[in-house]
Short mmCIF file of C-alpha atoms and ligand atoms in Angstrom, two decimals:
data_model
loop_
_atom_site.label_atom_id
_atom_site.label_comp_id
_atom_site.label_asym_id
_atom_site.label_seq_id
_atom_site.Cartn_x
_atom_site.Cartn_y
_atom_site.Cartn_z
CA MET A 1 -12.92 -4.38 5.98
CA LYS A 2 -15.43 -7.24 5.78
CA ASN A 3 -14.05 -7.68 2.06
CA LYS A 4 -11.43 -10.27 2.68
CA ASP A 5 -9.61 -9.42 -0.90
CA PHE A 6 -9.53 -5.88 -0.15
CA ILE A 7 -6.19 -4.45 -1.28
CA TRP A 8 -3.77 -2.24 1.24
CA GLY A 9 -1.22 -0.45 -1.29
CA SER A 10 0.85 2.32 -1.94
CA ALA A 11 1.73 4.58 -4.71
CA SER A 12 3.94 6.88 -6.84
CA ALA A 13 5.42 7.62 -10.04
CA ALA A 14 8.15 7.67 -12.10
CA TYR A 15 9.81 11.29 -12.66
CA GLN A 16 9.41 11.74 -8.71
CA ILE A 17 10.82 9.02 -7.90
CA GLU A 18 13.45 7.04 -10.52
CA GLY A 19 15.97 9.77 -11.40
CA ALA A 20 18.57 8.57 -14.70
CA ALA A 21 16.65 11.24 -15.91
CA PHE A 22 19.02 11.72 -19.26
CA THR A 23 20.80 8.28 -18.31
CA TYR A 24 20.52 4.33 -19.40
CA GLY A 25 19.13 5.54 -22.98
CA LYS A 26 16.30 7.69 -21.56
CA GLY A 27 14.25 10.10 -24.08
CA LYS A 28 13.54 13.65 -22.14
CA SER A 29 10.25 14.43 -20.83
CA ILE A 30 8.68 17.55 -20.98
CA TRP A 31 9.09 17.49 -16.78
CA ASP A 32 12.71 17.27 -17.91
CA GLU A 33 12.22 20.10 -19.69
CA TYR A 34 10.00 22.07 -18.09
CA SER A 35 11.49 21.85 -14.00
CA SER A 36 15.03 22.72 -15.97
CA VAL A 37 13.21 26.60 -16.43
CA SER A 38 13.66 28.66 -13.25
CA GLY A 39 10.71 29.62 -11.83
CA ASN A 40 8.78 26.89 -12.77
CA THR A 41 8.93 24.88 -10.09
CA PHE A 42 10.04 25.55 -5.76
CA LYS A 43 13.44 26.43 -5.41
CA ASN A 44 14.27 25.54 -9.17
CA THR A 45 14.06 21.41 -8.05
CA THR A 46 14.16 18.82 -10.32
CA GLY A 47 12.90 14.51 -10.86
CA GLU A 48 16.42 14.35 -11.36
CA VAL A 49 18.12 12.38 -8.90
CA ALA A 50 14.53 12.44 -7.00
CA ILE A 51 14.74 9.82 -4.40
CA ASP A 52 17.15 7.05 -7.00
CA PHE A 53 14.58 4.71 -6.72
CA TYR A 54 16.16 3.51 -10.28
CA HIS A 55 19.09 1.85 -8.82
CA ARG A 56 17.13 1.48 -4.92
CA TYR A 57 14.47 -0.17 -6.29
CA GLU A 58 15.95 -3.01 -4.22
CA GLU A 59 16.12 -1.98 -1.33
CA ASP A 60 12.38 0.21 -1.33
CA ILE A 61 10.99 -2.87 -2.48
CA LYS A 62 12.89 -4.97 0.62
CA LEU A 63 11.14 -1.96 3.24
CA MET A 64 7.56 -2.88 1.07
CA ALA A 65 8.05 -6.63 2.13
CA GLU A 66 9.02 -5.95 5.57
CA MET A 67 5.64 -3.52 6.18
CA GLY A 68 3.63 -6.34 4.42
CA LEU A 69 2.48 -4.11 1.17
CA GLU A 70 -0.07 -6.00 -0.73
CA ALA A 71 0.30 -3.62 -4.21
CA TYR A 72 2.37 -1.18 -5.61
CA ARG A 73 0.96 1.56 -7.81
CA PHE A 74 4.03 2.57 -9.44
CA SER A 75 4.44 4.63 -13.14
CA VAL A 76 6.48 3.47 -15.89
CA SER A 77 7.59 6.44 -17.96
CA TRP A 78 7.47 6.70 -21.62
CA PRO A 79 10.58 8.34 -22.73
CA ARG A 80 11.93 5.40 -21.28
CA ILE A 81 10.63 2.78 -23.20
CA LEU A 82 10.63 4.93 -26.00
CA PRO A 83 12.95 8.01 -26.06
CA LYS A 84 11.22 9.92 -28.82
CA GLY A 85 7.72 8.46 -28.43
CA TYR A 86 7.40 5.89 -30.90
CA GLY A 87 10.32 3.33 -33.30
CA GLU A 88 12.75 2.21 -31.76
CA VAL A 89 12.45 0.42 -27.40
CA ASN A 90 15.28 1.41 -25.37
CA LYS A 91 15.67 -2.09 -24.01
CA GLU A 92 17.34 -0.98 -21.14
CA GLY A 93 13.91 1.15 -20.37
CA VAL A 94 11.87 -1.54 -20.89
CA GLU A 95 14.19 -4.49 -18.79
CA PHE A 96 14.45 -2.21 -16.52
CA TYR A 97 10.61 -2.61 -15.94
CA HIS A 98 10.94 -6.34 -15.81
CA LYS A 99 13.29 -6.32 -12.44
CA VAL A 100 10.89 -3.92 -10.83
CA ILE A 101 7.97 -6.12 -11.75
CA ASP A 102 9.89 -8.89 -11.10
CA GLU A 103 11.12 -8.13 -7.80
CA LEU A 104 7.43 -6.71 -6.37
CA LEU A 105 5.75 -10.68 -7.74
CA LYS A 106 9.23 -12.52 -5.74
CA TYR A 107 7.84 -10.80 -2.18
CA ASN A 108 4.38 -11.46 -3.21
CA ILE A 109 3.17 -7.40 -3.76
CA GLU A 110 0.50 -6.78 -6.33
CA PRO A 111 2.40 -4.26 -9.45
CA ILE A 112 -0.39 -1.76 -10.27
CA LEU A 113 1.27 -0.15 -13.58
CA THR A 114 0.31 3.48 -14.28
CA ILE A 115 0.94 3.55 -17.81
CA TYR A 116 1.05 7.64 -18.33
CA HIS A 117 1.90 10.00 -14.87
CA TRP A 118 2.88 12.71 -16.87
CA ASP A 119 6.19 13.17 -18.13
CA LEU A 120 5.25 13.02 -21.75
CA PRO A 121 8.18 12.43 -24.22
CA GLN A 122 9.63 15.64 -25.08
CA HIS A 123 10.01 14.86 -28.34
CA LEU A 124 5.80 14.55 -28.86
CA GLN A 125 5.40 17.76 -27.87
CA ASP A 126 7.99 19.40 -30.40
CA LEU A 127 6.96 17.65 -33.06
CA TYR A 128 3.79 18.11 -32.98
CA GLY A 129 2.60 19.62 -29.74
CA GLY A 130 1.81 16.09 -27.60
CA PHE A 131 -1.98 16.17 -26.80
CA GLU A 132 -2.84 18.98 -28.71
CA SER A 133 -2.66 16.71 -31.70
CA ARG A 134 -4.84 14.10 -32.88
CA GLU A 135 -1.20 11.76 -33.32
CA ILE A 136 -0.92 11.28 -29.82
CA VAL A 137 -3.99 8.54 -29.99
CA ASN A 138 -2.04 6.08 -32.56
CA HIS A 139 1.59 6.54 -30.51
CA PHE A 140 0.02 6.49 -27.07
CA ASN A 141 -1.46 3.39 -28.97
CA GLU A 142 1.09 1.89 -29.80
CA TYR A 143 3.29 2.90 -26.12
CA CYS A 144 0.68 0.91 -24.70
CA LYS A 145 1.15 -2.51 -27.03
CA VAL A 146 5.06 -2.12 -25.63
CA LEU A 147 3.75 -2.62 -22.31
CA PHE A 148 0.56 -4.86 -22.83
CA GLU A 149 3.40 -7.34 -24.55
CA GLU A 150 6.44 -7.06 -22.11
CA TYR A 151 4.22 -7.21 -19.16
CA GLY A 152 0.71 -8.33 -19.51
CA SER A 153 1.28 -11.61 -17.92
CA LYS A 154 3.06 -10.79 -15.20
CA VAL A 155 0.36 -7.08 -14.72
CA LYS A 156 -3.16 -7.53 -13.09
CA TYR A 157 -3.64 -3.61 -13.09
CA PHE A 158 -3.05 -1.39 -15.42
CA VAL A 159 -3.93 2.49 -14.48
CA THR A 160 -3.66 4.44 -18.65
CA LEU A 161 -3.57 8.34 -17.39
CA ASN A 162 -3.27 9.20 -13.83
CA GLU A 163 -5.18 12.80 -13.09
CA GLN A 164 -5.97 13.52 -17.02
CA ASN A 165 -8.30 16.14 -15.33
CA ILE A 166 -4.95 17.31 -13.12
CA PHE A 167 -2.65 18.35 -15.97
CA THR A 168 -4.78 19.29 -19.01
CA THR A 169 -6.31 21.85 -16.52
CA LEU A 170 -3.61 22.97 -15.34
CA GLY A 171 -0.99 22.65 -18.52
CA TYR A 172 -3.35 24.12 -21.01
CA LEU A 173 -5.73 26.46 -18.11
CA LEU A 174 -3.68 27.42 -14.40
CA LYS A 175 0.36 27.99 -16.60
CA LEU A 176 1.24 25.57 -13.68
CA HIS A 177 2.44 22.40 -15.34
CA PRO A 178 3.80 21.58 -19.00
CA PRO A 179 3.16 23.27 -22.00
CA LYS A 180 2.01 26.44 -19.26
CA VAL A 181 -0.13 27.91 -21.38
CA CYS A 182 -4.64 29.58 -20.41
CA ASP A 183 -6.88 28.95 -23.40
CA MET A 184 -9.50 27.14 -23.19
CA GLN A 185 -10.05 26.21 -26.76
CA ARG A 186 -6.35 24.64 -26.31
CA PHE A 187 -7.36 23.12 -23.15
CA VAL A 188 -10.91 21.32 -24.28
CA ASN A 189 -8.54 19.97 -27.54
CA ALA A 190 -5.79 18.47 -25.49
CA ASN A 191 -8.48 16.65 -23.57
CA HIS A 192 -10.80 15.62 -26.26
CA TYR A 193 -7.18 13.65 -27.59
CA ALA A 194 -6.21 12.62 -25.07
CA ASN A 195 -9.65 11.15 -24.42
CA LEU A 196 -8.95 9.33 -26.84
CA ALA A 197 -6.30 7.96 -26.14
CA ASN A 198 -7.65 6.93 -22.34
CA ALA A 199 -10.40 5.17 -25.17
CA MET A 200 -7.71 3.73 -27.71
CA ALA A 201 -5.55 1.87 -24.63
CA ILE A 202 -8.87 0.14 -23.18
CA LYS A 203 -9.54 -1.20 -26.05
CA THR A 204 -6.80 -2.24 -26.97
CA TYR A 205 -5.97 -4.53 -23.68
CA LYS A 206 -8.88 -5.39 -23.74
CA GLU A 207 -8.64 -6.64 -27.19
CA MET A 208 -5.48 -8.90 -25.87
CA ASN A 209 -7.33 -10.77 -23.76
CA LEU A 210 -5.18 -10.30 -20.84
CA GLY A 211 -7.36 -11.49 -18.32
CA GLY A 212 -6.34 -7.88 -15.65
CA MET A 213 -8.29 -4.84 -15.04
CA ILE A 214 -8.12 -1.66 -16.51
CA GLY A 215 -8.99 1.83 -16.17
CA PRO A 216 -8.10 5.56 -15.23
CA SER A 217 -7.60 7.63 -12.23
CA PHE A 218 -9.49 10.81 -12.03
CA ALA A 219 -8.55 13.15 -9.32
CA TYR A 220 -12.41 14.20 -8.07
CA SER A 221 -12.65 17.08 -4.91
CA PRO A 222 -16.18 16.33 -4.22
CA LYS A 223 -18.18 19.50 -4.47
CA TYR A 224 -20.52 21.17 -1.79
CA ALA A 225 -22.63 24.47 -2.14
CA PHE A 226 -21.36 26.60 -0.12
CA SER A 227 -24.71 27.73 1.15
CA ASN A 228 -28.20 27.09 0.88
CA ASN A 229 -28.36 29.94 -1.54
CA PRO A 230 -29.72 28.46 -4.89
CA ILE A 231 -27.75 30.24 -6.44
CA ASP A 232 -24.63 29.04 -4.64
CA VAL A 233 -25.52 25.94 -5.27
CA ILE A 234 -26.41 26.54 -9.25
CA ALA A 235 -22.99 27.08 -9.30
CA MET A 236 -21.90 24.00 -7.13
CA GLU A 237 -24.41 22.36 -10.75
CA ASP A 238 -21.57 23.78 -12.70
CA ALA A 239 -19.10 23.12 -11.21
CA GLN A 240 -19.23 19.94 -10.92
CA GLU A 241 -20.33 19.18 -14.55
CA LEU A 242 -17.54 21.87 -15.53
CA THR A 243 -15.01 19.61 -13.65
CA ASP A 244 -16.22 16.10 -12.37
CA PHE A 245 -19.11 14.60 -14.94
CA PHE A 246 -17.24 16.20 -17.76
CA TRP A 247 -14.49 13.29 -17.64
CA LEU A 248 -16.18 11.18 -15.27
CA ASP A 249 -18.93 11.73 -17.95
CA VAL A 250 -16.84 10.16 -20.68
CA TYR A 251 -14.69 7.70 -18.83
CA VAL A 252 -17.32 5.71 -18.24
CA TYR A 253 -20.40 6.45 -20.71
CA GLY A 254 -18.43 7.73 -23.80
CA LYS A 255 -20.38 10.89 -23.20
CA TYR A 256 -19.55 14.36 -22.30
CA PRO A 257 -22.57 16.12 -20.17
CA LYS A 258 -25.17 17.59 -22.09
CA SER A 259 -24.66 20.93 -19.62
CA ALA A 260 -20.90 21.02 -19.67
CA LEU A 261 -21.71 20.96 -23.17
CA ALA A 262 -24.02 23.56 -23.51
CA ILE A 263 -21.83 25.80 -21.33
CA LEU A 264 -18.78 25.30 -23.69
CA GLU A 265 -20.98 26.40 -27.12
CA LYS A 266 -21.93 29.39 -24.80
CA GLU A 267 -18.44 30.55 -25.41
CA GLY A 268 -17.80 29.80 -28.24
CA ILE A 269 -15.81 27.13 -27.12
CA SER A 270 -16.41 23.34 -29.06
CA VAL A 271 -14.89 19.97 -28.61
CA PRO A 272 -13.17 19.05 -32.18
CA PHE A 273 -15.24 15.99 -32.48
CA MET A 274 -14.65 13.83 -35.93
CA GLU A 275 -16.89 11.02 -37.07
CA GLY A 276 -16.06 7.10 -35.12
CA ASP A 277 -14.96 9.47 -32.33
CA LEU A 278 -18.35 8.92 -30.13
CA GLU A 279 -17.92 5.02 -31.16
CA LEU A 280 -14.24 5.38 -29.87
CA LEU A 281 -15.65 6.87 -26.46
CA GLU A 282 -18.55 4.24 -25.92
CA SER A 283 -16.73 1.41 -26.67
CA ALA A 284 -13.99 1.34 -23.50
CA ARG A 285 -15.68 1.27 -20.44
CA PRO A 286 -13.08 0.77 -18.00
CA ASP A 287 -13.57 -2.24 -15.55
CA PHE A 288 -12.94 -0.12 -12.45
CA MET A 289 -12.75 4.18 -12.06
CA GLY A 290 -9.14 5.03 -10.02
CA LEU A 291 -10.11 8.10 -7.17
CA ASN A 292 -7.50 9.92 -6.11
CA TYR A 293 -8.88 11.75 -3.69
CA TYR A 294 -7.06 14.49 -1.17
CA GLN A 295 -9.50 17.04 -0.34
CA SER A 296 -13.33 18.15 -1.33
CA MET A 297 -13.87 22.03 -2.10
CA SER A 298 -16.40 24.30 -1.31
CA ILE A 299 -17.74 25.96 -4.27
CA LYS A 300 -20.13 29.77 -4.48
CA SER A 301 -21.61 31.76 -7.24
CA PRO A 302 -19.61 34.36 -8.88
CA HIS A 303 -22.85 36.51 -7.89
CA SER A 304 -24.15 36.13 -4.06
CA SER A 305 -22.34 37.44 -1.30
CA GLY A 306 -19.91 35.66 1.43
CA GLY A 307 -17.05 33.25 1.80
CA GLU A 308 -13.42 33.63 1.58
CA ASP A 309 -11.51 33.44 -1.10
CA VAL A 310 -8.65 30.24 -0.93
CA ASP A 311 -5.69 31.58 -0.91
CA PHE A 312 -3.54 29.77 -3.30
CA SER A 313 -0.04 31.00 -2.17
CA LYS A 314 0.40 29.14 0.57
CA ASN A 315 1.14 26.75 -2.11
CA SER A 316 4.33 27.85 -2.33
CA ALA A 317 5.31 27.05 -6.37
CA ILE A 318 1.63 28.50 -7.15
CA GLY A 319 1.71 31.95 -5.80
CA LYS A 320 -1.73 33.92 -7.61
CA LYS A 321 -4.38 32.11 -9.36
CA GLU A 322 -4.47 32.60 -13.39
CA GLU A 323 -8.60 34.09 -14.22
CA THR A 324 -10.14 31.54 -16.58
CA LEU A 325 -13.87 31.00 -17.62
CA TYR A 326 -14.59 29.04 -15.01
CA ASP A 327 -14.50 32.84 -12.73
CA LYS A 328 -17.84 33.41 -14.56
CA TYR A 329 -19.77 30.60 -13.04
CA PHE A 330 -18.38 29.57 -9.82
CA ILE A 331 -15.36 30.18 -7.59
CA GLN A 332 -13.71 27.71 -4.81
CA VAL A 333 -14.19 29.79 -1.27
CA THR A 334 -12.49 28.10 2.42
CA ASN A 335 -14.25 25.79 3.91
CA ASN A 336 -14.89 26.94 7.92
CA TYR A 337 -16.01 23.11 9.32
CA LEU A 338 -12.62 22.05 8.23
CA ASP A 339 -8.86 22.33 8.72
CA VAL A 340 -6.35 23.07 6.38
CA THR A 341 -3.02 21.24 5.56
CA ASP A 342 0.46 23.52 5.80
CA TRP A 343 -0.29 24.16 2.23
CA ASN A 344 -4.00 24.63 2.80
CA TRP A 345 -5.58 21.47 1.20
CA THR A 346 -8.62 20.67 3.51
CA ILE A 347 -8.12 18.29 5.74
CA ASP A 348 -11.60 16.05 5.01
CA PRO A 349 -12.09 12.07 5.29
CA MET A 350 -15.53 12.73 4.84
CA GLY A 351 -15.29 13.97 1.76
CA LEU A 352 -13.86 10.41 1.31
CA ASP A 353 -17.02 9.22 1.80
CA VAL A 354 -18.35 11.73 -0.09
CA SER A 355 -17.10 11.74 -3.51
CA LEU A 356 -17.46 6.82 -3.06
CA ARG A 357 -21.11 7.42 -2.94
CA ARG A 358 -21.71 9.88 -5.80
CA ILE A 359 -19.08 7.72 -8.64
CA ASN A 360 -21.14 5.05 -7.30
CA SER A 361 -24.84 6.60 -7.36
CA ARG A 362 -23.55 7.61 -11.27
CA TYR A 363 -21.55 5.32 -12.79
CA ASN A 364 -22.44 2.45 -10.45
CA ILE A 365 -18.41 1.02 -11.28
CA PRO A 366 -16.08 -0.81 -8.64
CA VAL A 367 -13.37 1.86 -7.76
CA LEU A 368 -9.75 1.54 -6.96
CA ILE A 369 -8.68 4.49 -5.05
CA THR A 370 -5.37 4.97 -6.61
CA GLU A 371 -4.28 8.18 -3.96
CA ASN A 372 -4.26 9.46 -0.84
CA GLY A 373 -1.92 11.05 1.33
CA LEU A 374 -0.97 13.77 3.93
CA GLY A 375 1.76 16.23 2.24
CA ALA A 376 3.61 17.75 5.85
CA PHE A 377 6.65 18.74 6.67
CA ASP A 378 8.55 16.47 8.89
CA LYS A 379 11.17 16.11 11.20
CA LEU A 380 14.18 13.60 11.29
CA ASN A 381 14.88 12.91 15.42
CA SER A 382 18.92 12.70 16.15
CA ASP A 383 17.52 9.32 16.81
CA ASN A 384 16.28 8.97 13.26
CA THR A 385 12.59 8.21 14.12
CA ILE A 386 10.14 10.84 12.58
CA ASN A 387 7.04 11.01 14.71
CA ASP A 388 4.18 11.95 12.26
CA SER A 389 1.06 10.95 13.92
CA TYR A 390 -0.64 13.74 12.41
CA ARG A 391 -0.28 11.77 8.83
CA ILE A 392 -1.94 8.43 11.64
CA THR A 393 -5.19 10.90 12.11
CA TYR A 394 -5.35 11.46 8.54
CA LEU A 395 -4.58 8.02 7.20
CA LYS A 396 -7.00 6.18 10.16
CA GLU A 397 -10.33 8.79 9.36
CA HIS A 398 -9.99 8.20 5.61
CA ILE A 399 -9.98 4.10 6.13
CA LYS A 400 -13.31 4.83 7.87
CA ALA A 401 -15.04 6.60 5.73
CA ILE A 402 -14.10 3.95 3.48
CA GLU A 403 -16.19 1.63 5.63
CA ASN A 404 -18.30 3.67 6.40
CA ALA A 405 -19.02 3.63 2.29
CA MET A 406 -18.64 0.29 1.92
CA GLU A 407 -21.15 0.07 4.36
CA HIS A 408 -23.15 1.79 1.99
CA GLY A 409 -22.80 -0.73 -0.84
CA VAL A 410 -20.13 1.22 -2.84
CA CYS A 411 -17.43 -1.86 -3.90
CA VAL A 412 -13.98 -0.98 -2.91
CA LEU A 413 -11.38 -3.03 -4.76
CA GLY A 414 -8.19 -1.20 -2.74
CA TYR A 415 -6.55 1.48 -0.68
CA CYS A 416 -3.59 3.15 -2.45
CA THR A 417 -2.06 5.63 -0.35
CA TRP A 418 0.00 8.76 -1.66
CA SER A 419 3.14 7.55 -1.12
CA PHE A 420 5.32 4.96 -0.35
CA GLN A 421 8.62 6.52 0.02
CA ASP A 422 8.64 10.68 -0.11
CA LEU A 423 9.30 11.76 -2.92
CA PHE A 424 9.49 14.97 -5.77
CA SER A 425 6.30 17.02 -5.02
CA TRP A 426 6.18 18.16 -9.02
CA LEU A 427 5.48 22.21 -7.65
CA ASN A 428 6.51 21.88 -4.16
CA GLY A 429 9.81 20.80 -4.13
CA TYR A 430 11.03 17.85 -1.76
CA GLN A 431 9.85 19.72 1.74
CA LYS A 432 6.26 17.94 1.09
CA ARG A 433 6.73 14.78 2.24
CA TYR A 434 3.41 12.55 1.68
CA GLY A 435 5.54 8.96 2.55
CA PHE A 436 5.68 5.69 5.45
CA VAL A 437 9.45 6.17 4.43
CA TYR A 438 11.22 9.01 5.37
CA VAL A 439 13.93 9.87 2.38
CA ASP A 440 17.02 12.28 3.61
CA ARG A 441 17.20 14.75 1.22
CA ASP A 442 16.31 18.08 0.63
CA GLU A 443 15.95 20.95 -1.88
CA GLU A 444 19.47 22.31 -1.23
CA SER A 445 21.28 18.09 -1.33
CA GLU A 446 20.91 14.70 -2.65
CA LYS A 447 22.69 14.22 0.84
CA GLU A 448 23.24 10.44 1.21
CA LEU A 449 19.77 9.87 0.66
CA LYS A 450 19.05 7.15 3.14
CA ARG A 451 15.83 5.96 3.99
CA TYR A 452 14.02 6.34 7.56
CA LYS A 453 11.00 4.19 9.05
CA LYS A 454 8.10 6.30 9.98
CA ASP A 455 5.85 5.55 12.95
CA SER A 456 3.20 5.90 10.28
CA PHE A 457 4.92 2.44 8.79
CA TYR A 458 4.67 0.98 11.61
CA TRP A 459 1.12 1.65 11.94
CA TYR A 460 -0.04 0.78 8.18
CA LYS A 461 1.85 -2.23 8.59
CA GLU A 462 -0.13 -3.09 11.34
CA VAL A 463 -3.64 -1.81 9.56
CA ILE A 464 -3.05 -4.68 6.37
CA SER A 465 -1.71 -7.09 9.00
CA ASN A 466 -5.57 -6.94 10.59
CA ASN A 467 -7.22 -6.10 7.17
CA GLY A 468 -8.12 -2.46 8.43
CA LEU A 469 -8.41 -1.06 11.54
CA LYS A 470 -8.64 -2.81 15.49
CA ASP A 471 -11.77 -1.94 16.94
CA GLU A 472 -10.86 1.25 19.28
C1 BGP B 1 -1.42 13.66 -7.44
C2 BGP B 1 -0.59 13.47 -8.61
C3 BGP B 1 0.43 12.96 -7.29
C4 BGP B 1 1.38 13.12 -6.39
C5 BGP B 1 0.37 13.87 -5.86
C6 BGP B 1 0.22 14.54 -4.17
O1 BGP B 1 -2.14 15.25 -8.08
O2 BGP B 1 -1.15 12.51 -9.33
O3 BGP B 1 1.29 12.88 -8.37
O4 BGP B 1 2.15 14.22 -6.76
O5 BGP B 1 -0.69 14.56 -5.96
O6 BGP B 1 0.14 16.31 -5.30
P1 BGP B 1 1.35 17.51 -4.52
O7 BGP B 1 2.95 16.38 -4.73
O8 BGP B 1 1.25 18.66 -5.39
O9 BGP B 1 1.49 17.69 -3.17
#
């Protein structure tokens, strides 16, 4: 990388790694509840033990240090800090994250702290429907204040909400995440309150003058028009308005895109605005845009011909896709120019270049890549090696794409791969592996949860020490 301050990191989330789900004073989260209901996750797997990071964080961080990792993105579990979501603080929980952060700092690994990665306190869901109530804004702010006060002197990067677009879409439209609802108005409501919560957190952080940076992480899948038939291009525009700018414009400009609002209005859906909302949204421009990039999407009009529907059944726990209002405006089809993963996600390194350029030209904001990686069925060999050359190829091509985008003027602060260790995949159990470190467990048994370095571990170590790819 030409930029010598570029950060090479890797990422995770509390529910996917910690375990200790019902101990050490932690309250129940909506994911503890959701994964306990049969049929909601792959083979009914849960994060109850996950990869036991709670007890093994020293061992894992030592591996990060051995690799030379410069930053580790992890999330704090809200109900571990505030078991009910507000009120009494669980000191053991607060202490746990101090220990994790101190351990990272001991090895000069920059902690990147995600405030919310989907594990809402179940109590708030029961009390007022979680994100469907405006009350969430103050409770989230109370939680953020605890984190800023406790960790704000040690942590220089805070990520507010992880993939608000995913947890609202999957939770309130596609029935794939809690609370498993398909209702456009409820989706828009929950999303609006999440927007306010995000803005309030940023505002609070800035008022505290802690000197670090804060921003949300957005799951961006750049949209390509399936053909040059203008009705496919219009469908792509609608898809961008409704599923990209609908969040990004609010984050950066504090405004919903006009065209998305017009479509919603036509469908009888409205954003539950109250006095003061707009001012709050406009007052909270993030310092960076967190970008989670996995794939691009090919979009066509429901009224044009050609194109093959994407087969969602390959995503094991998903099966059939729920019908939504979006289907009237655009549909996602396969892209015959691209390969796909075993879970039918397109593999498109150039799409990362496209994403970075689009974000840069519309928003002119530094980007921190907070997730990117390949989920695969890795095999542990009898000599305890794991030959994941496909992951190396995947990551290498994506790094090239970042370099290219930077050469075209995009400011990229750093790159966090998903993930450092293998971990629990929300809907795909433990078989979908992303890590540099293999964790020996599966859906049936936790075994001994031993850690083994994959080939990609040694490769990424080289990348970090060279500050990028070697010239080939
Ligand atoms: C992102 C989430 C991560 C992670 C990743 C991979 O959307 O922020 O938490 O799970 O996707 O997804 P999956 O585990 O479904 O393959």
